[in-house]
Coordinates of C-alpha atoms and ligand atoms in Angstrom, one line a residue:
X273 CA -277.8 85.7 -29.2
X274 CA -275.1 83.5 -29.2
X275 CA -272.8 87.1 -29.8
X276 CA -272.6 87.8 -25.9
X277 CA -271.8 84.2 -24.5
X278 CA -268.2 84.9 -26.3
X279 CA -267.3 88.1 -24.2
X280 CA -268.5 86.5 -20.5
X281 CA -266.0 83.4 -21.2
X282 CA -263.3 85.0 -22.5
X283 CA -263.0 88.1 -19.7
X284 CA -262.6 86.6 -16.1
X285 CA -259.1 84.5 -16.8
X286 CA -256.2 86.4 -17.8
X287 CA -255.4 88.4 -15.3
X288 CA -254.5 86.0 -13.0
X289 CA -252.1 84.2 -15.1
X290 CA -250.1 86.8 -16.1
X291 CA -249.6 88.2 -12.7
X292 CA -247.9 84.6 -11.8
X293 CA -246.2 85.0 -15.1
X294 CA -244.6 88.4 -13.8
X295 CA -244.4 87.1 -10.7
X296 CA -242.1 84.0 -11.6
X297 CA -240.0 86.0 -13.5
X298 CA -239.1 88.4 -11.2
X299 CA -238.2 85.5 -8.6
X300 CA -236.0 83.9 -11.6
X301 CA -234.1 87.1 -12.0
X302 CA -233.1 87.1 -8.6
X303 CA -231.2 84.1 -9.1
X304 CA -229.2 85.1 -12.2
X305 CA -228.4 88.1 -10.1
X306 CA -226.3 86.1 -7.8
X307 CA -224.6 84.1 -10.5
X308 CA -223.6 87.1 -12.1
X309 CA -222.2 88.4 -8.9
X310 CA -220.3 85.1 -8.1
X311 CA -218.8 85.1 -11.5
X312 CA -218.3 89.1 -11.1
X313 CA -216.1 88.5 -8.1
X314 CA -214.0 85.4 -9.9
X315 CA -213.3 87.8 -13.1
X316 CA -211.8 90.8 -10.9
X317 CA -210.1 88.4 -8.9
X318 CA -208.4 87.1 -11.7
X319 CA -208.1 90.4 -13.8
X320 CA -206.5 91.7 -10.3
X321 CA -204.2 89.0 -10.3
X322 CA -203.6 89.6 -14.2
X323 CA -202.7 92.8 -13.5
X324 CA -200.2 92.4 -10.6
X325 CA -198.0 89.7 -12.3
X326 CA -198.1 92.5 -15.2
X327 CA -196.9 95.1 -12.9
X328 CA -194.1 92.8 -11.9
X329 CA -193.0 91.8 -14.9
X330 CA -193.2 95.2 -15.8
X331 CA -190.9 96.6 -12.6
X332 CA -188.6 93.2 -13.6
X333 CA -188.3 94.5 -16.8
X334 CA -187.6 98.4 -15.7
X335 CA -185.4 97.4 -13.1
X336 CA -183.0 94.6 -15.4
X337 CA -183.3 96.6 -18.9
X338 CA -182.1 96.7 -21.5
X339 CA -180.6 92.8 -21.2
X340 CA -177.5 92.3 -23.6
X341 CA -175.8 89.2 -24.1
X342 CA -172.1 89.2 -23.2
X343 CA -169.9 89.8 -25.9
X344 CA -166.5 88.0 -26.4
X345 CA -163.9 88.9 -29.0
X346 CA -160.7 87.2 -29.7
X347 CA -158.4 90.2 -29.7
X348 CA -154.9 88.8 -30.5
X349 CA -153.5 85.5 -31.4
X350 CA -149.5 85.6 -30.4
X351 CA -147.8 82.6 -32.1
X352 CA -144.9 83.0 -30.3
X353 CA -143.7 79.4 -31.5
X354 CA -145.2 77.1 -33.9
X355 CA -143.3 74.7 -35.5
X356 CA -143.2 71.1 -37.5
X357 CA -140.6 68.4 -36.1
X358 CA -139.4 65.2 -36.5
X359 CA -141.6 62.7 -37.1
X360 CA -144.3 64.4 -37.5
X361 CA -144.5 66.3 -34.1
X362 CA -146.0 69.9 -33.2
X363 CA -144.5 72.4 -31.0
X364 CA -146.5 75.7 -30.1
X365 CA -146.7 78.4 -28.2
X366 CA -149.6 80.5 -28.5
X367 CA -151.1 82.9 -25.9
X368 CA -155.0 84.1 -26.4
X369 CA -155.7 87.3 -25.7
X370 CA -159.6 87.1 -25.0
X371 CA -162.3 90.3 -24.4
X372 CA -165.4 89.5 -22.2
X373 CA -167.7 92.4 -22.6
X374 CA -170.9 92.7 -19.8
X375 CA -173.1 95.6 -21.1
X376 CA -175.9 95.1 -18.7
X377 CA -176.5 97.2 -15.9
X378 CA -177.7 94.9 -13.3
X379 CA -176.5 92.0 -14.2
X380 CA -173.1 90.2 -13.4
X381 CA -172.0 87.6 -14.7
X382 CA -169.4 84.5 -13.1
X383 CA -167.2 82.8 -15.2
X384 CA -166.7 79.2 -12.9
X385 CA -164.4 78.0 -15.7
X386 CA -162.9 78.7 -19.4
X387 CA -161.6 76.4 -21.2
X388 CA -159.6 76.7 -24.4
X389 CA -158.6 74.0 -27.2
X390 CA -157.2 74.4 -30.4
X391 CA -157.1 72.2 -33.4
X392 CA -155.2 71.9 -36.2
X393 CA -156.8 70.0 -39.7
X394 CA -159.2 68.2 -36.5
X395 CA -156.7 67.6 -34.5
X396 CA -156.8 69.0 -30.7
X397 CA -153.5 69.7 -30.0
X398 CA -153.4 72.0 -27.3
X399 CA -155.6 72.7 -24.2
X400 CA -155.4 75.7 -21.9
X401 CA -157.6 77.7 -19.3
X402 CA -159.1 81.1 -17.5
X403 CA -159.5 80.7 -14.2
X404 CA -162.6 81.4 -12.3
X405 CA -163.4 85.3 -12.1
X406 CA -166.1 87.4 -11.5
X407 CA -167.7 90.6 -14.2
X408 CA -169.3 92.7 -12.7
X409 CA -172.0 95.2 -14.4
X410 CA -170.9 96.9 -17.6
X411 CA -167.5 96.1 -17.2
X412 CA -164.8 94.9 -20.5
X413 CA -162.4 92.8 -19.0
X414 CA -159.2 90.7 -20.9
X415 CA -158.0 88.1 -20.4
X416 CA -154.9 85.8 -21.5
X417 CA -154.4 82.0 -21.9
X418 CA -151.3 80.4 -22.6
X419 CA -151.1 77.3 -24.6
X420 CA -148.1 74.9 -25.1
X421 CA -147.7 71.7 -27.0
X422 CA -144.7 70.0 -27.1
X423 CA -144.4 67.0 -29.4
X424 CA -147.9 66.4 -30.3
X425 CA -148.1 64.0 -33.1
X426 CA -150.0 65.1 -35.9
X427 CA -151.0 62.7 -39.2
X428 CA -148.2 62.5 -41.3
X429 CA -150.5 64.3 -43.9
X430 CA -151.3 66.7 -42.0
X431 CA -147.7 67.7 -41.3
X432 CA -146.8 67.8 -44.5
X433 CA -149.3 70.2 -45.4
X434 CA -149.3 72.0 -42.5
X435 CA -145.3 72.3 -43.0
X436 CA -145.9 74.3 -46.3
X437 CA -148.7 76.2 -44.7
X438 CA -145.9 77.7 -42.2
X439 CA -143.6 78.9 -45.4
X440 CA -146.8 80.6 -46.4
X441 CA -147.1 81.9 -43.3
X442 CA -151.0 81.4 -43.3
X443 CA -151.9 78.5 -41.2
X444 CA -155.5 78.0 -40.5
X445 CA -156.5 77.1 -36.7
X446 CA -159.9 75.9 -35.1
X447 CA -160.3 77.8 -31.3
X448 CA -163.2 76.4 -29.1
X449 CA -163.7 77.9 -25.9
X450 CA -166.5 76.9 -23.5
X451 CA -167.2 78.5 -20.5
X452 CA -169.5 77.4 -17.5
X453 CA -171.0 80.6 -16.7
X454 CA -173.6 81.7 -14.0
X455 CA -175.8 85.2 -13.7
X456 CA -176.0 87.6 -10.9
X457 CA -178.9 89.7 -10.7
X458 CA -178.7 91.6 -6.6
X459 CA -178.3 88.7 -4.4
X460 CA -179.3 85.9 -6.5
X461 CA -177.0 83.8 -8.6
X462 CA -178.5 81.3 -11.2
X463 CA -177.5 78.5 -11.9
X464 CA -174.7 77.0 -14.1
X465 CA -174.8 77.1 -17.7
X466 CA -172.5 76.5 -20.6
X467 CA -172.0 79.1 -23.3
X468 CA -169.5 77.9 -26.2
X469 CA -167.4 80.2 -28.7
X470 CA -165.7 79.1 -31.9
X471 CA -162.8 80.8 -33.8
X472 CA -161.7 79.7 -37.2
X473 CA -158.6 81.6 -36.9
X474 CA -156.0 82.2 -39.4
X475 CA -152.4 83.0 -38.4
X476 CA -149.1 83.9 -39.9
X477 CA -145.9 82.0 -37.5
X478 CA -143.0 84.3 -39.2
X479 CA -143.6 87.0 -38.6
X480 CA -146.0 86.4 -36.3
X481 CA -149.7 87.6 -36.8
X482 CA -153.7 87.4 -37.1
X483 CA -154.6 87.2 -39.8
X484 CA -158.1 86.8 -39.9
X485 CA -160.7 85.2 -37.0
X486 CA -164.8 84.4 -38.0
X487 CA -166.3 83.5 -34.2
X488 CA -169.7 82.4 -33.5
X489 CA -171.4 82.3 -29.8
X490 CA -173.8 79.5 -28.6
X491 CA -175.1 78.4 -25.7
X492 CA -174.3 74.4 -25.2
X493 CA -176.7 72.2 -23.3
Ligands
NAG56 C1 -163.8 95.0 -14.5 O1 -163.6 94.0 -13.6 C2 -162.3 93.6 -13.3 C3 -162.3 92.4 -12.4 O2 -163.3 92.4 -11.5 C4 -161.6 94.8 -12.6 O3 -160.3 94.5 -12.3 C5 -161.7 96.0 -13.5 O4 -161.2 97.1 -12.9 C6 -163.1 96.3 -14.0 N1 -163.1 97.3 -15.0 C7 -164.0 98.3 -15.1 C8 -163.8 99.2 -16.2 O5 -164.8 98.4 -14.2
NAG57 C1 -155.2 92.0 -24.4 O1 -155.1 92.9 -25.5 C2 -155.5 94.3 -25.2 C3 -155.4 95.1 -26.4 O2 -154.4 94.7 -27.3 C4 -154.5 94.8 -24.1 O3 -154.9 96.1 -23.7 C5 -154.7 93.9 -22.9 O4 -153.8 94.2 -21.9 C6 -154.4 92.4 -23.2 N1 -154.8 91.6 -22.1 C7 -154.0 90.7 -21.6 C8 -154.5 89.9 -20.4 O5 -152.9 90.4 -22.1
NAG58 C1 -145.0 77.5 -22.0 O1 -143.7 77.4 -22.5 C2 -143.0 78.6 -22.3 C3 -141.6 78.4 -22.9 O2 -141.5 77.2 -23.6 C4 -142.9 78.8 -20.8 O3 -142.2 80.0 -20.6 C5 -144.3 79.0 -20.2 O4 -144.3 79.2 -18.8 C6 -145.1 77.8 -20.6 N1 -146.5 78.0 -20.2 C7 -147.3 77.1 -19.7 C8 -148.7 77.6 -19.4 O5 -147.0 76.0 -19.5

């Protein structure tokens, strides 16, 4: 007897409730739809963009490569004069032969300025110059610079020594050149930067030589 009350209240109600389930979820999904879409169009956007700063970069890349550094050797020393006077004084005459190598392709470079100075035991005794020029692409270009001190006056120490390094012949000099330097790449110019090379140099006055030269580049800020 009390058997078929449980069927009769447990039939009617279900089916309405999960047809608003269904419902509701359907309306639900609807919504995400459009936030996927929304975010859909941001991420191509942005992959799109990815992709065409790649491509330039890329083209950039095709167009400029490979990029080399400049390369600058010190080719000859000539000591033409280089001597200890009275009082402790120094008289030179050297002349730099210098080798300014542009490897690149697309890329020239301008030299606003070079300047030289040598040293002797710390002791800048001599300044001299390149003027201004223009490399173009892939092109090995020398240059000269004369230096002449006349009278300099060294430590009295340093004379001495450097007296007995000229009967030697194997005096040891200190070359710093630093040139303000800008790149050309088509029509643009960049602009100026300083690049810096030192020489320890060793030279012999009589007869006159190179002896040996250890150079390093840098760029100076
Ligand atoms: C390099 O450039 C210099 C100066 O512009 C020029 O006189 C020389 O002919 C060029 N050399 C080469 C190999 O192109
Ligand atoms: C520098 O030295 C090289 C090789 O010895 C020579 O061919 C060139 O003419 C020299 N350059 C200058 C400017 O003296
Ligand atoms: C350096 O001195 C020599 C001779 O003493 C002279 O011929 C030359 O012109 C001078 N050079 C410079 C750059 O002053």
């Amino acid at each position: 007897m009390a058997g078929q009350v449980y069927p009769s209240a447990g039939s009617p109600l279900p089916l309405p409730a999960t047809y608003t389930k269904r419902h509701h979820r359907s309306h639900r999904g609807g919504l995400a739809g459009c936030c996927c879409c929304f975010f859909a169009t941001l991420c191509s956007l942005l992959v799109t963009l990815i992709l065409l700063l790649g491509i330039a970069v890329l083209v950039l890349w095709l167009v400029l490569r490979p990029i080399h550094l400049p390369k600058y050797s010190l080719d000859n020393v000539d000591v033409r004069s280089f001597s200890v006077g009275q009082g402790s004084t120094l008289n030179a005459n050297i002349v730099y032969n210098i080798t300014a190598n542009n490897p690149n392709r697309k890329i020239g470079i301008k030299y606003d300025a070079i300047n030289l100075e040598t040293s002797y035991d710390g002791q800048v005794f001599g300044h001299s110059a390149i003027p201004a020029f223009y490399q173009g692409h892939q092109n090995i270009t020398s240059v000269a610079s004369e230096l002449n001190a006349t009278n300099f006056p060294l430590r009295a120490s340093s004379a001495t020594a450097l007296a007995s390094q000229i009967q030697s012949n194997s005096v040891p000099l200190f070359v710093r050149a630093d040139a303000k330097v800008r790149v050309k790449i088509g029509s643009q110019t960049s602009s100026a930067f300083w690049v810096r090379v030192d020489c320890d140099v060793v030279v012999g006055v009589n007869p006159a030589q190179l002896i040996s030269k250890s150079c390093r580049l840098k760029r100076r800020s």
